PDB file of C-alpha atoms in Angstrom:
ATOM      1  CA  UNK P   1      82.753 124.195  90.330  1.00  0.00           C
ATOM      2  CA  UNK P   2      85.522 121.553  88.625  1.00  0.00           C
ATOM      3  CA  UNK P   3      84.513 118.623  87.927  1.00  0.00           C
ATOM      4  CA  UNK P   4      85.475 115.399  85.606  1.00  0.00           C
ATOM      5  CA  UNK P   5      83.487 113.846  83.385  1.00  0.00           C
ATOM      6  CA  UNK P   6      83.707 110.266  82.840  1.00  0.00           C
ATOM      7  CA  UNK P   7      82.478 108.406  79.671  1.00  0.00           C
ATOM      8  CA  UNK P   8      80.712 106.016  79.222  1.00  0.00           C
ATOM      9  CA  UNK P   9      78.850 105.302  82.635  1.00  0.00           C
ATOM     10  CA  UNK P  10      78.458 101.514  82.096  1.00  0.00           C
ATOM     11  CA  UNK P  11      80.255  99.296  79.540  1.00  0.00           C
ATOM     12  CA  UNK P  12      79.292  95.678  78.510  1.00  0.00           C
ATOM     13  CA  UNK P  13      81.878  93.702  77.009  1.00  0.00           C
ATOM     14  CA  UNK P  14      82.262  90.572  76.383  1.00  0.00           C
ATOM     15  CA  UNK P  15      85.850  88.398  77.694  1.00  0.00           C
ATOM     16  CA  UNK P  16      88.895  89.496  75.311  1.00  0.00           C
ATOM     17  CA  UNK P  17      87.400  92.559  74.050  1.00  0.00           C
ATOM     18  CA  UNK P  18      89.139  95.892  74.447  1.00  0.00           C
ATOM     19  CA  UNK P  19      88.020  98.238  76.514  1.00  0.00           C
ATOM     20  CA  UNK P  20      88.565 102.370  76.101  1.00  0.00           C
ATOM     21  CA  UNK P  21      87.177 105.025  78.703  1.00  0.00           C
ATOM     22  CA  UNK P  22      88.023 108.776  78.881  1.00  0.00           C
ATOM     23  CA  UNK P  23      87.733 111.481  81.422  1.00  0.00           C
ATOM     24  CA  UNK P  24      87.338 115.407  80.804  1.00  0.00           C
ATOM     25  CA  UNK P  25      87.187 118.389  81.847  1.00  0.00           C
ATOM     26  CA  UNK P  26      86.697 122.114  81.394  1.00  0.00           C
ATOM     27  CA  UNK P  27      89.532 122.568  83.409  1.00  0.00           C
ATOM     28  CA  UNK P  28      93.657 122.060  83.430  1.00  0.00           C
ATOM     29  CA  UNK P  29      95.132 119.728  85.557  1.00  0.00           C
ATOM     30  CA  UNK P  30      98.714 118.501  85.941  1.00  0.00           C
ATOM     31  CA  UNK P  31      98.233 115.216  87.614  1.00  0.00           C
ATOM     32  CA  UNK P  32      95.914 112.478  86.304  1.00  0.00           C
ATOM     33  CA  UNK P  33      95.247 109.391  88.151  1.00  0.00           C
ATOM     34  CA  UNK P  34      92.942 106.538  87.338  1.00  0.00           C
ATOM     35  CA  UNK P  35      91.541 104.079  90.120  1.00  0.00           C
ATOM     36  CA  UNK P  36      89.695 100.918  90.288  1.00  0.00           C
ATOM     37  CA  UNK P  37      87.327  99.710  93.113  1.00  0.00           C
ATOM     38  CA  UNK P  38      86.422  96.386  93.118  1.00  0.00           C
ATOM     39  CA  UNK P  39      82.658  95.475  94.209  1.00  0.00           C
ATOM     40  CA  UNK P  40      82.862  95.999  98.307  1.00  0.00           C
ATOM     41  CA  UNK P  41      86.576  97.708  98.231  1.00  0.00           C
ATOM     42  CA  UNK P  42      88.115 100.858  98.511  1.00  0.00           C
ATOM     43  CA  UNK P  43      89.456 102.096  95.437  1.00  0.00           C
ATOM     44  CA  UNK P  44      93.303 100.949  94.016  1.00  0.00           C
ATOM     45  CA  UNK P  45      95.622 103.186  92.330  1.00  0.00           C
ATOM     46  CA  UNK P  46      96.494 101.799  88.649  1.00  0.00           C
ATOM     47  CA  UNK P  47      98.196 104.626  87.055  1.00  0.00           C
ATOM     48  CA  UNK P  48      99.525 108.557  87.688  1.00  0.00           C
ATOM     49  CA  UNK P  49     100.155 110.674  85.014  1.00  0.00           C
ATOM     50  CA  UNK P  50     102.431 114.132  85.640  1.00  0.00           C
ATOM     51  CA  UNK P  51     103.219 115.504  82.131  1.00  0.00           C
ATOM     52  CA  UNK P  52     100.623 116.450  78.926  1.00  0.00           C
ATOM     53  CA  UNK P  53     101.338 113.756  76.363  1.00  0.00           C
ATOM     54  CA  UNK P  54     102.760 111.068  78.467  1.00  0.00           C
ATOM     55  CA  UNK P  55     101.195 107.371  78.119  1.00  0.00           C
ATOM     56  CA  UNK P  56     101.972 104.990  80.756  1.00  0.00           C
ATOM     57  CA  UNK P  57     101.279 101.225  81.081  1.00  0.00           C
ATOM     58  CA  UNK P  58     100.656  98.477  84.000  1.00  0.00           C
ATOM     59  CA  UNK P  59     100.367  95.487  82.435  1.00  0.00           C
ATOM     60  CA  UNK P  60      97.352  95.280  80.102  1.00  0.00           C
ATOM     61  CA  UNK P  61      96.300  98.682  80.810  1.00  0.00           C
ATOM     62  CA  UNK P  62      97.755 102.169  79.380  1.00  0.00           C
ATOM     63  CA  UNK P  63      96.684 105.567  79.670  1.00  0.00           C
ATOM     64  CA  UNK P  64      97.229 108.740  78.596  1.00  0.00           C
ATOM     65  CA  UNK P  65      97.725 112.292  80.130  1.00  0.00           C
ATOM     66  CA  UNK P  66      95.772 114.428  77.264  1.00  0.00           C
ATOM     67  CA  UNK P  67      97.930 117.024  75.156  1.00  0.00           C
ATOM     68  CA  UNK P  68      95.711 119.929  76.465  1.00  0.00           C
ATOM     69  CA  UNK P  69      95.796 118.915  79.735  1.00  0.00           C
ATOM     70  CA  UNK P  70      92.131 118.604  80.122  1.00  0.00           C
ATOM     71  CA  UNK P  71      91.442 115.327  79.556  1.00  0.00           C
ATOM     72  CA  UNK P  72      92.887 111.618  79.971  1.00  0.00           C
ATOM     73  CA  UNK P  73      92.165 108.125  78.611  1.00  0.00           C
ATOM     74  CA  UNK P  74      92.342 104.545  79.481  1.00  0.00           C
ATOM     75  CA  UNK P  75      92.711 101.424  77.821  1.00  0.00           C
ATOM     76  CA  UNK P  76      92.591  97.743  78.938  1.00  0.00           C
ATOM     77  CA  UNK P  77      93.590  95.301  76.284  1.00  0.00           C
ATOM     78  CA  UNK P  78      92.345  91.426  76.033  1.00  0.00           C
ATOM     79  CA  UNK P  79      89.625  91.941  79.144  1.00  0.00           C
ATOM     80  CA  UNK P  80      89.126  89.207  81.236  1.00  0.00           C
ATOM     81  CA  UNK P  81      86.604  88.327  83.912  1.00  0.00           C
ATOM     82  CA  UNK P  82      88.873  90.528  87.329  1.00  0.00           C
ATOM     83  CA  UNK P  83      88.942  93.931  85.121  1.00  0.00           C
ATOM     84  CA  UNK P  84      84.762  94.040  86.333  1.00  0.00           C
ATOM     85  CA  UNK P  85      84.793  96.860  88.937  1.00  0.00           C
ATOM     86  CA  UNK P  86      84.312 100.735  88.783  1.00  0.00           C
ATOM     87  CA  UNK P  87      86.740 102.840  86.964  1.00  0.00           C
ATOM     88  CA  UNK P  88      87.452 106.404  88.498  1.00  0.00           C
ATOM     89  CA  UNK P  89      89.577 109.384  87.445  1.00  0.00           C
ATOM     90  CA  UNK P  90      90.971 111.696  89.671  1.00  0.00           C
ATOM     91  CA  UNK P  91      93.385 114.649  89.601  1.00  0.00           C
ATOM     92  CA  UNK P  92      94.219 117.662  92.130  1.00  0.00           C
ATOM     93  CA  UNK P  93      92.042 121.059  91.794  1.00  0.00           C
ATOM     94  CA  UNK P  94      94.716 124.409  93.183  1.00  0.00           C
ATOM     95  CA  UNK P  95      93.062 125.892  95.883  1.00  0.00           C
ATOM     96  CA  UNK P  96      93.896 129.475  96.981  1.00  0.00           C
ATOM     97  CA  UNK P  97      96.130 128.884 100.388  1.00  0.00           C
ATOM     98  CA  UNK P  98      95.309 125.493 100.752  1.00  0.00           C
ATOM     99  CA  UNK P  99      96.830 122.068 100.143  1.00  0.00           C
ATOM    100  CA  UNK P 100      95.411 120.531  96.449  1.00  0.00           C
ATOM    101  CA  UNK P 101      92.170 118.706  96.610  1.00  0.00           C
ATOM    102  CA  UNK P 102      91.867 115.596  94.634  1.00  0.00           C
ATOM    103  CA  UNK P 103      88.223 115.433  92.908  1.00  0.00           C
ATOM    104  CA  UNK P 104      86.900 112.439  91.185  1.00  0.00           C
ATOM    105  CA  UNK P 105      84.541 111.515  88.380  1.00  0.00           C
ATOM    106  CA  UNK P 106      81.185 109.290  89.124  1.00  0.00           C
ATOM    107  CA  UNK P 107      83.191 106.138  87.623  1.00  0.00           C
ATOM    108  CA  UNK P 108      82.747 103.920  84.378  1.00  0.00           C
ATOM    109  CA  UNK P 109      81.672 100.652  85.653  1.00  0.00           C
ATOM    110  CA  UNK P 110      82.769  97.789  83.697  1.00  0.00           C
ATOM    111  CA  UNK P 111      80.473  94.695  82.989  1.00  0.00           C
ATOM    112  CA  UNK P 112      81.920  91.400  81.540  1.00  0.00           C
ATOM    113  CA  UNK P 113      78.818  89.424  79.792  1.00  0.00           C
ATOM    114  CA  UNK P 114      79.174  85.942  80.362  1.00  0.00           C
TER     115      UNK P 114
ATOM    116  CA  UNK I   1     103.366  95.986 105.385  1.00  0.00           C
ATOM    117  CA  UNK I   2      99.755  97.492 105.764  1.00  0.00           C
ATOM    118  CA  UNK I   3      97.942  99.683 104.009  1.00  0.00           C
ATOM    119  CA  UNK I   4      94.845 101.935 105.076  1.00  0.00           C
ATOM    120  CA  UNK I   5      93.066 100.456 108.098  1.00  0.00           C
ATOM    121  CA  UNK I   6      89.582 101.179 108.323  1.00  0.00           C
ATOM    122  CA  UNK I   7      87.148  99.981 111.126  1.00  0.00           C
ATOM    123  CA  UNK I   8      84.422  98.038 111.829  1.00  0.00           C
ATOM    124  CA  UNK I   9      84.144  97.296 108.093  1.00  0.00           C
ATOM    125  CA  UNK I  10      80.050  97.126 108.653  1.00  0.00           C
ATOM    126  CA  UNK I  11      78.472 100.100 111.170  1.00  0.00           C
ATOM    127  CA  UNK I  12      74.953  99.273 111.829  1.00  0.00           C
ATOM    128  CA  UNK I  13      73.013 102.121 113.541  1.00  0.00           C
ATOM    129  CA  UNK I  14      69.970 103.464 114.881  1.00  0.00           C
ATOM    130  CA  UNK I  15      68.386 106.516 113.981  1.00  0.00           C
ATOM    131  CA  UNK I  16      69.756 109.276 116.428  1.00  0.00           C
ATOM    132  CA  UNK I  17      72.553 106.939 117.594  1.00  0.00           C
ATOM    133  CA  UNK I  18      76.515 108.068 117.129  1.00  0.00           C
ATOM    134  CA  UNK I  19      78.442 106.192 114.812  1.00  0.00           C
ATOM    135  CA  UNK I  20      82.424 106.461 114.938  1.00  0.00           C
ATOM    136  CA  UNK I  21      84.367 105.355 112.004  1.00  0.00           C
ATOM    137  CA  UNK I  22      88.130 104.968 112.608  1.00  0.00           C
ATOM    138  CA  UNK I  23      90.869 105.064 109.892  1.00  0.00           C
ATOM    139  CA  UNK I  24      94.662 104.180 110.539  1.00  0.00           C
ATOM    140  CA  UNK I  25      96.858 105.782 107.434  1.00  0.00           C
ATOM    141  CA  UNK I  26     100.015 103.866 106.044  1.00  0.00           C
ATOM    142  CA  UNK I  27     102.845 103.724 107.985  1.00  0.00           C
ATOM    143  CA  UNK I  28     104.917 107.308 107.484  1.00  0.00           C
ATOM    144  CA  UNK I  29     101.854 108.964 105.689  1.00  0.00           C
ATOM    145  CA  UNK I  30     101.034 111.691 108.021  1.00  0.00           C
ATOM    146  CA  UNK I  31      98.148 113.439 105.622  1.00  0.00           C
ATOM    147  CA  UNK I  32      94.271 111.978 106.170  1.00  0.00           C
ATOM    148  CA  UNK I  33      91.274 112.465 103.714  1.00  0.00           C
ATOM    149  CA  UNK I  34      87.478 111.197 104.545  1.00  0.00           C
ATOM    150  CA  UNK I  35      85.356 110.698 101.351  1.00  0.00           C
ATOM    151  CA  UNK I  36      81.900 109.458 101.068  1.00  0.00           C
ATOM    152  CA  UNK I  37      80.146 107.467  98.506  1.00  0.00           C
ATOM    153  CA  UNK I  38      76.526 106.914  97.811  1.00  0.00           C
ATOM    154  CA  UNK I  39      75.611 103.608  95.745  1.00  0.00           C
ATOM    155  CA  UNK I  40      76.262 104.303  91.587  1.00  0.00           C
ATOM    156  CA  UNK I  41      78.189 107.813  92.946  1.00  0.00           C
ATOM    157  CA  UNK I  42      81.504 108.801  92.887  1.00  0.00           C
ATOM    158  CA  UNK I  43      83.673 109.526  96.231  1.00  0.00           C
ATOM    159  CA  UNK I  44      82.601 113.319  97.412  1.00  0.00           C
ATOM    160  CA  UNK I  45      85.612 114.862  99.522  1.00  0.00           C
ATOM    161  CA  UNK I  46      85.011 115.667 103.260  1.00  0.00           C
ATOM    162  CA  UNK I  47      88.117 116.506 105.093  1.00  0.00           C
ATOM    163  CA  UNK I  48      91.580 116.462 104.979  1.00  0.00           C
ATOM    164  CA  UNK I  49      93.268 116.151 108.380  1.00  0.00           C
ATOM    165  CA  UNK I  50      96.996 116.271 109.309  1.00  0.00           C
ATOM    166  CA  UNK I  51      98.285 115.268 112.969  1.00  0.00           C
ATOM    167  CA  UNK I  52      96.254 117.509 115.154  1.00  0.00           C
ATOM    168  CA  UNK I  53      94.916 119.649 112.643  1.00  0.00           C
ATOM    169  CA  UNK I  54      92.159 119.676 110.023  1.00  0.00           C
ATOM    170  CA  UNK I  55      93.692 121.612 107.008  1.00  0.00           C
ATOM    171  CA  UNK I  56      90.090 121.138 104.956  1.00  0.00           C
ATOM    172  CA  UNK I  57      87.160 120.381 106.140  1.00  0.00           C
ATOM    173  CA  UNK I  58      84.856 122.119 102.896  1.00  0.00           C
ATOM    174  CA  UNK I  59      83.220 118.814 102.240  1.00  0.00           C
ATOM    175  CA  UNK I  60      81.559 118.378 105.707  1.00  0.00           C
ATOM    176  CA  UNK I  61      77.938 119.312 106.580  1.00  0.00           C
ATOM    177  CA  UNK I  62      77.974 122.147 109.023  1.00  0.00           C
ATOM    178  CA  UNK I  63      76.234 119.585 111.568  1.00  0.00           C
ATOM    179  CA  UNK I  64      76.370 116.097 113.107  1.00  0.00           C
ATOM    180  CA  UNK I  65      79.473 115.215 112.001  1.00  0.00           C
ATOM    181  CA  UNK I  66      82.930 115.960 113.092  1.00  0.00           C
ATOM    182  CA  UNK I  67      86.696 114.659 112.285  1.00  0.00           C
ATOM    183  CA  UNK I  68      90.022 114.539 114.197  1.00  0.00           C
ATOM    184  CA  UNK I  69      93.632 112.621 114.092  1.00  0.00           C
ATOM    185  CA  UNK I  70      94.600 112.828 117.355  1.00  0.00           C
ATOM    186  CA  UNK I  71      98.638 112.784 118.125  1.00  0.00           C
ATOM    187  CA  UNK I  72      98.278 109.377 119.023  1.00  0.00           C
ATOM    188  CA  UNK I  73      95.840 106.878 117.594  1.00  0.00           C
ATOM    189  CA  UNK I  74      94.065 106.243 114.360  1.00  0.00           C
ATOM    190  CA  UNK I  75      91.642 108.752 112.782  1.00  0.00           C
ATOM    191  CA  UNK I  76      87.828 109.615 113.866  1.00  0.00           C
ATOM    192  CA  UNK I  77      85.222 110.051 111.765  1.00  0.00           C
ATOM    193  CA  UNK I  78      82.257 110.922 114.195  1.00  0.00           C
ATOM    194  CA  UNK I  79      78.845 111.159 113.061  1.00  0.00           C
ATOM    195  CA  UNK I  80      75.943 112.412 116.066  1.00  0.00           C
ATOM    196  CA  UNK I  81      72.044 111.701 116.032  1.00  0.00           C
ATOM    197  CA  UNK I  82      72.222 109.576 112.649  1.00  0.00           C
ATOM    198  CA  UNK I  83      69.624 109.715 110.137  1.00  0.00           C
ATOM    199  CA  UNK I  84      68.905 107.532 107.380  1.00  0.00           C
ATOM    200  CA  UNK I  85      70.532 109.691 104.776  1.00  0.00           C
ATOM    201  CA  UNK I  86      73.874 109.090 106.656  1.00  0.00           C
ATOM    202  CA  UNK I  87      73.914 105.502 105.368  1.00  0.00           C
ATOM    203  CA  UNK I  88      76.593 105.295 103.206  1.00  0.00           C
ATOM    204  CA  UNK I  89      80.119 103.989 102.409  1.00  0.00           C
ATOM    205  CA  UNK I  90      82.768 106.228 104.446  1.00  0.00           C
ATOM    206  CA  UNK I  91      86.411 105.966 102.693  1.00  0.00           C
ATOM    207  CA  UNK I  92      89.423 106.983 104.300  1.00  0.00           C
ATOM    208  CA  UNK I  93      93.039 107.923 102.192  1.00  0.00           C
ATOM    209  CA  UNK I  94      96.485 108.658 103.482  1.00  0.00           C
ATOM    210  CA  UNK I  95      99.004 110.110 101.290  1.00  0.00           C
ATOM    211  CA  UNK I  96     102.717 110.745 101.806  1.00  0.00           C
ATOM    212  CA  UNK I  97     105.023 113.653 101.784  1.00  0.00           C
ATOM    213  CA  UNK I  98     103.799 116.884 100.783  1.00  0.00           C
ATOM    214  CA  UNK I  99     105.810 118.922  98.542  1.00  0.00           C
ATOM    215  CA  UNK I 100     106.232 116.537  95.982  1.00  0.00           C
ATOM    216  CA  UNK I 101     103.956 115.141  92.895  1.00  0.00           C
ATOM    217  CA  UNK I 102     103.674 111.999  94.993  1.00  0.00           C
ATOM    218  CA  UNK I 103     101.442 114.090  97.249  1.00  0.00           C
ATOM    219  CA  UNK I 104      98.670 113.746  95.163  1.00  0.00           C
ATOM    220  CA  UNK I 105      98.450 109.922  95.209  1.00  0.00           C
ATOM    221  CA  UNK I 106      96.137 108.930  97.945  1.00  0.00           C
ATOM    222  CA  UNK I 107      96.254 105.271  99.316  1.00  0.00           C
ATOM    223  CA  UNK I 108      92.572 103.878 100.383  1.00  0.00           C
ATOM    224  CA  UNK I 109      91.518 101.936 102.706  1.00  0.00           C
ATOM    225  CA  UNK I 110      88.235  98.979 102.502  1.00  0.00           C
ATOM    226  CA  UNK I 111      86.445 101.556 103.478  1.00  0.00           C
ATOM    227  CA  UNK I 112      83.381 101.269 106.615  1.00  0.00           C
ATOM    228  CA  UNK I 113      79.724 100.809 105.211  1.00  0.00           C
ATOM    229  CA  UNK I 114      77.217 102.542 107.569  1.00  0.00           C
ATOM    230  CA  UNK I 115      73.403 100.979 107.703  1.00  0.00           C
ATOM    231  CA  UNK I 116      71.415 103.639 109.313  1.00  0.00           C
ATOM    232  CA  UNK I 117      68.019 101.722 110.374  1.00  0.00           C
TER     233      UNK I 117
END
């Protein structure tokens, strides 16, 4: 079936360092979101992305809806100790006579080395 | 102003007891979504309830557990005769109007961890 495919699994970074993750797919999708849950939370919307092309930024972090639609990317600039957590993308899959179902990848969990 | 209420916030059980996992959406969202999530997994779908109705239920195994949002009250997540494999975090999302692009964001809640002993 669908499903994303988020790189890397695990980053280590160290403080300040930029950070870039991506998410694919073999299929198209016309809604990208990205979440982050923090260790022992439920996950937080940080961005939505409706149109193929578009880059949109919250603060330190930016991402980008993918030109063929099948992929999306996000940034953090200048990392600092709260950016640790998991990273997920999600987007809706159509279903035949049903409501959209919104699938997520496994997550890119972020590490700051001390 | 709150968002996605989800409780107890820890659900210790006994194999073969019930567990019952409730989740109160944000106020005006109407649409419900249960996910689980397994440690170092991603959240796996299990049903999408509005008032009254389950519109999905794809992601639930065919026994033991069971899901309703009731006219009145918050949402149930119900779980029979646990087993160890049950243990788990259990996430619950509203969302707001359907119809729109907005549809597709879905607010979380803390989410309730269940210890299956």
């Amino acid at each position: 079936g669908q499903q994303l495919n988020q790189s890397p699994q695990s980053m280590f970074i160290q403080e300040g360092e930029d950070v870039s993750m991506n998410c694919t797919s073999s299929s198209i999708f016309n809604t990208w979101l990205w979440y982050k849950q923090d260790p022992g939370e439920g996950p937080v919307l940080l961005i939505a992305l409706y149109k193929a092309g578009e880059l949109t930024s919250n603060g330190r972090l930016t991402a980008q809806f993918g030109i063929t639609r099948k992929d999306s990317f996000l940034n953090i600039s200048a990392s600092i100790p709260s950016d640790v957590g998991i990273y997920f993308c999600a987007g809706p899959i159509t279903q035949m006579n049903r409501d959209d179902k919104i699938i997520f990848g496994k997550g890119t969990r972020l590490h700051i080395l001390p | 102003n709150a968002g996605v209420m989800q409780n107890p916030r820890h659900l210790v059980r006994r194999r073969g007891q019930e567990a019952r996992l409730r989740c109160s959406p944000m106020k005006g969202h109407s649409h419900v979504y249960w996910y689980r999530q397994l440690p170092e997994e991603g959240l796996k779908f299990m049903v999408y309830l509005q008032k009254e109705n389950i519109i999905d239920e794809s992601g639930m195994p065919k026994e033991r557990f069971s899901a309703e949002f009731p006219k009145e009250g918050p949402s149930i997540l119900r779980i029979q005769q646990v087993v160890r494999g049950d243990s788990a975090a259990y996430f619950c999302a509203s969302s707001p109007v359907v119809g729109t692009l907005a549809k597709n964001i879905q607010y979380f809640g803390a989410g309730t961890r269940l210890s299956v002993l």
